[in-house]
Structures are given as C-alpha cells and as structure tokens.
CSV table of C-alpha atoms in Angstrom, one decimal:
chain,number,residue,atom,x,y,z
A,11,UNK,CA,83.4,66.7,138.6
A,12,UNK,CA,81.6,67.7,141.7
A,13,UNK,CA,78.7,70.1,142.1
A,14,UNK,CA,77.6,71.3,145.5
A,15,UNK,CA,74.4,73.3,145.9
A,16,UNK,CA,73.5,75.5,148.8
A,17,UNK,CA,70.9,78.1,149.8
A,18,UNK,CA,67.7,76.1,150.0
A,19,UNK,CA,65.2,76.4,152.8
A,20,UNK,CA,61.8,77.9,153.6
A,21,UNK,CA,60.7,80.9,151.5
A,22,UNK,CA,57.5,83.0,151.9
A,23,UNK,CA,55.3,83.2,148.8
A,24,UNK,CA,56.0,86.3,146.9
A,25,UNK,CA,59.6,86.5,148.2
A,26,UNK,CA,62.8,85.6,146.5
A,27,UNK,CA,65.4,82.8,146.8
A,28,UNK,CA,69.0,82.5,145.9
A,29,UNK,CA,70.8,79.2,145.3
A,30,UNK,CA,74.5,78.7,144.8
A,31,UNK,CA,76.4,75.9,143.0
A,32,UNK,CA,80.1,75.5,143.4
A,33,UNK,CA,81.7,73.3,140.8
A,34,UNK,CA,85.1,71.6,141.0
A,35,UNK,CA,87.1,68.9,139.2
A,36,UNK,CA,87.2,70.4,135.7
A,37,UNK,CA,87.8,73.5,133.6
A,38,UNK,CA,84.2,74.7,133.4
A,39,UNK,CA,84.9,77.0,130.5
A,40,UNK,CA,83.7,74.1,128.2
A,41,UNK,CA,80.7,73.2,130.3
A,42,UNK,CA,77.1,74.2,130.1
A,43,UNK,CA,75.6,74.6,133.5
A,44,UNK,CA,72.0,74.3,134.4
A,45,UNK,CA,69.5,74.3,137.3
A,46,UNK,CA,66.8,71.7,137.3
A,47,UNK,CA,64.1,71.0,139.9
A,48,UNK,CA,62.1,68.0,140.8
A,49,UNK,CA,59.1,67.1,142.9
A,50,UNK,CA,58.6,63.5,144.0
A,51,UNK,CA,56.4,61.7,141.5
A,52,UNK,CA,56.8,64.4,138.8
A,53,UNK,CA,59.2,64.7,135.9
A,54,UNK,CA,62.4,66.7,136.4
A,55,UNK,CA,62.0,70.2,135.1
A,56,UNK,CA,64.6,72.5,133.6
A,57,UNK,CA,64.8,75.9,135.3
A,58,UNK,CA,67.6,77.9,133.7
A,59,UNK,CA,70.9,77.1,132.0
A,60,UNK,CA,73.9,79.1,130.8
A,61,UNK,CA,75.7,78.3,127.6
A,62,UNK,CA,79.5,78.3,127.7
A,63,UNK,CA,79.9,79.3,124.1
A,64,UNK,CA,78.4,82.7,124.5
A,65,UNK,CA,76.9,83.1,128.0
A,66,UNK,CA,73.3,83.0,126.7
A,67,UNK,CA,70.6,81.6,128.9
A,68,UNK,CA,67.5,79.5,128.4
A,69,UNK,CA,64.6,79.3,130.8
A,70,UNK,CA,62.0,76.9,131.7
A,71,UNK,CA,58.5,77.9,130.8
A,72,UNK,CA,57.1,78.0,134.3
A,73,UNK,CA,59.8,80.3,135.6
A,74,UNK,CA,60.4,82.6,132.6
A,75,UNK,CA,60.6,86.2,133.8
A,76,UNK,CA,61.2,85.3,137.4
A,77,UNK,CA,64.6,83.7,137.2
A,78,UNK,CA,68.1,84.9,136.7
A,79,UNK,CA,71.3,83.0,136.5
A,80,UNK,CA,74.8,84.3,137.1
A,81,UNK,CA,78.0,82.5,136.4
A,82,UNK,CA,81.5,83.3,137.8
A,83,UNK,CA,83.7,81.0,135.8
A,84,UNK,CA,86.8,82.1,137.6
A,85,UNK,CA,85.3,80.8,140.8
A,86,UNK,CA,83.4,78.0,139.2
A,87,UNK,CA,80.4,79.4,141.0
A,88,UNK,CA,76.9,79.7,139.6
A,89,UNK,CA,73.9,81.4,141.2
A,90,UNK,CA,70.2,81.1,140.6
A,91,UNK,CA,68.0,83.9,141.8
A,92,UNK,CA,64.2,83.5,141.7
A,93,UNK,CA,61.7,86.3,142.5
A,94,UNK,CA,58.0,86.2,143.1
A,95,UNK,CA,58.2,82.6,144.3
A,96,UNK,CA,55.0,80.5,144.5
A,97,UNK,CA,54.1,77.4,146.4
A,98,UNK,CA,54.4,75.5,143.1
A,99,UNK,CA,58.1,76.4,143.1
A,100,UNK,CA,58.6,74.0,146.0
A,101,UNK,CA,61.0,71.3,144.9
A,102,UNK,CA,64.5,69.9,145.2
A,103,UNK,CA,66.8,72.1,143.0
A,104,UNK,CA,69.8,70.5,141.3
A,105,UNK,CA,72.8,72.0,139.7
A,106,UNK,CA,74.0,70.1,136.6
A,107,UNK,CA,76.8,70.3,134.2
A,108,UNK,CA,77.7,68.8,130.8
A,109,UNK,CA,80.7,69.3,128.5
A,110,UNK,CA,78.9,70.5,125.5
A,111,UNK,CA,78.6,73.4,123.1
A,112,UNK,CA,74.9,72.9,122.4
A,113,UNK,CA,73.2,71.5,125.5
A,114,UNK,CA,71.9,74.8,126.8
A,115,UNK,CA,71.4,76.6,123.4
A,116,UNK,CA,69.1,73.7,122.2
A,117,UNK,CA,66.8,74.5,125.1
A,118,UNK,CA,65.3,72.2,127.7
A,119,UNK,CA,62.6,71.0,125.3
A,120,UNK,CA,65.3,69.1,123.4
A,121,UNK,CA,66.1,67.0,126.5
A,122,UNK,CA,69.8,67.1,126.3
A,123,UNK,CA,71.3,64.9,129.1
A,124,UNK,CA,73.5,66.5,131.6
A,125,UNK,CA,76.3,64.3,132.9
A,126,UNK,CA,77.1,65.6,136.3
A,127,UNK,CA,74.7,66.4,139.1
A,128,UNK,CA,74.8,67.9,142.6
A,129,UNK,CA,72.9,66.3,145.5
A,130,UNK,CA,70.2,68.9,145.4
A,131,UNK,CA,68.9,71.5,147.8
A,132,UNK,CA,65.3,71.6,149.1
A,133,UNK,CA,63.3,74.7,148.6
A,134,UNK,CA,59.9,75.0,150.2
A,135,UNK,CA,57.6,77.9,149.5
A,136,UNK,CA,55.0,78.3,152.2
A,137,UNK,CA,53.6,80.9,154.6
C-alpha cells in the first residue's frame, strides 16, 4: 500500500486549503482512510476520517466545522478541504489507511492504529 499526499504549502490565515491523497496497492473499498497532522514536539492529531462501511466521517475536535473530506474510491483518491485556516493549523499533514470496519467509526479518541502512512505534506498558515 502506498499513499501519496500533495497540495501543501503556504496559506493565508482565514483562507482555505485542499490536500489530496492518492492511494495504490490495494482495494481500498475495505479501508478506512484518515488525515492526521503533527507538529514537531507535539502528539499526532486526527483531523478527519472516512469509514468504508458507510461513508460516514469523524472529525478532530480542533477542526470540527472547518473540514470536509471527499473520497473517490474508483480513483483511490481522497481530498481534505479546510476553511478558515488559522496559524495553529500549521503542521505536517499525513494521509493514513487501515483495513478495518471500525477504525474511523470509533473516533480518533479511541486511538485506533492506522497501518499505512504517506510521507506527509507541510502546511504553513501565515501572513
């Protein structure tokens, strides 16, 4: 399984960002897909995930209401769209996948481990 993120860069506060993740190497119909982010010296944080069983999504507390996630299973492509970005959204964003029917629906608080990770894409929110 390979995951490749793209779309990071410099974003103005209050603006929006869009990240893409292209997955390959498996039939992702059975995989939950998530976006995480991490700042050096801090714990990794769940941003949003999409459950393969029903397409439902779960959101991290700090981004709730500002994030959308779109999945195109036919293309194995997953997008994260974040609006009203803030300097504290600055982080490396990672796409992750796990073959599971419960990982996403349990929510990020459960801490379900994702098995596959992209290399990450840096997002910097600054004027």
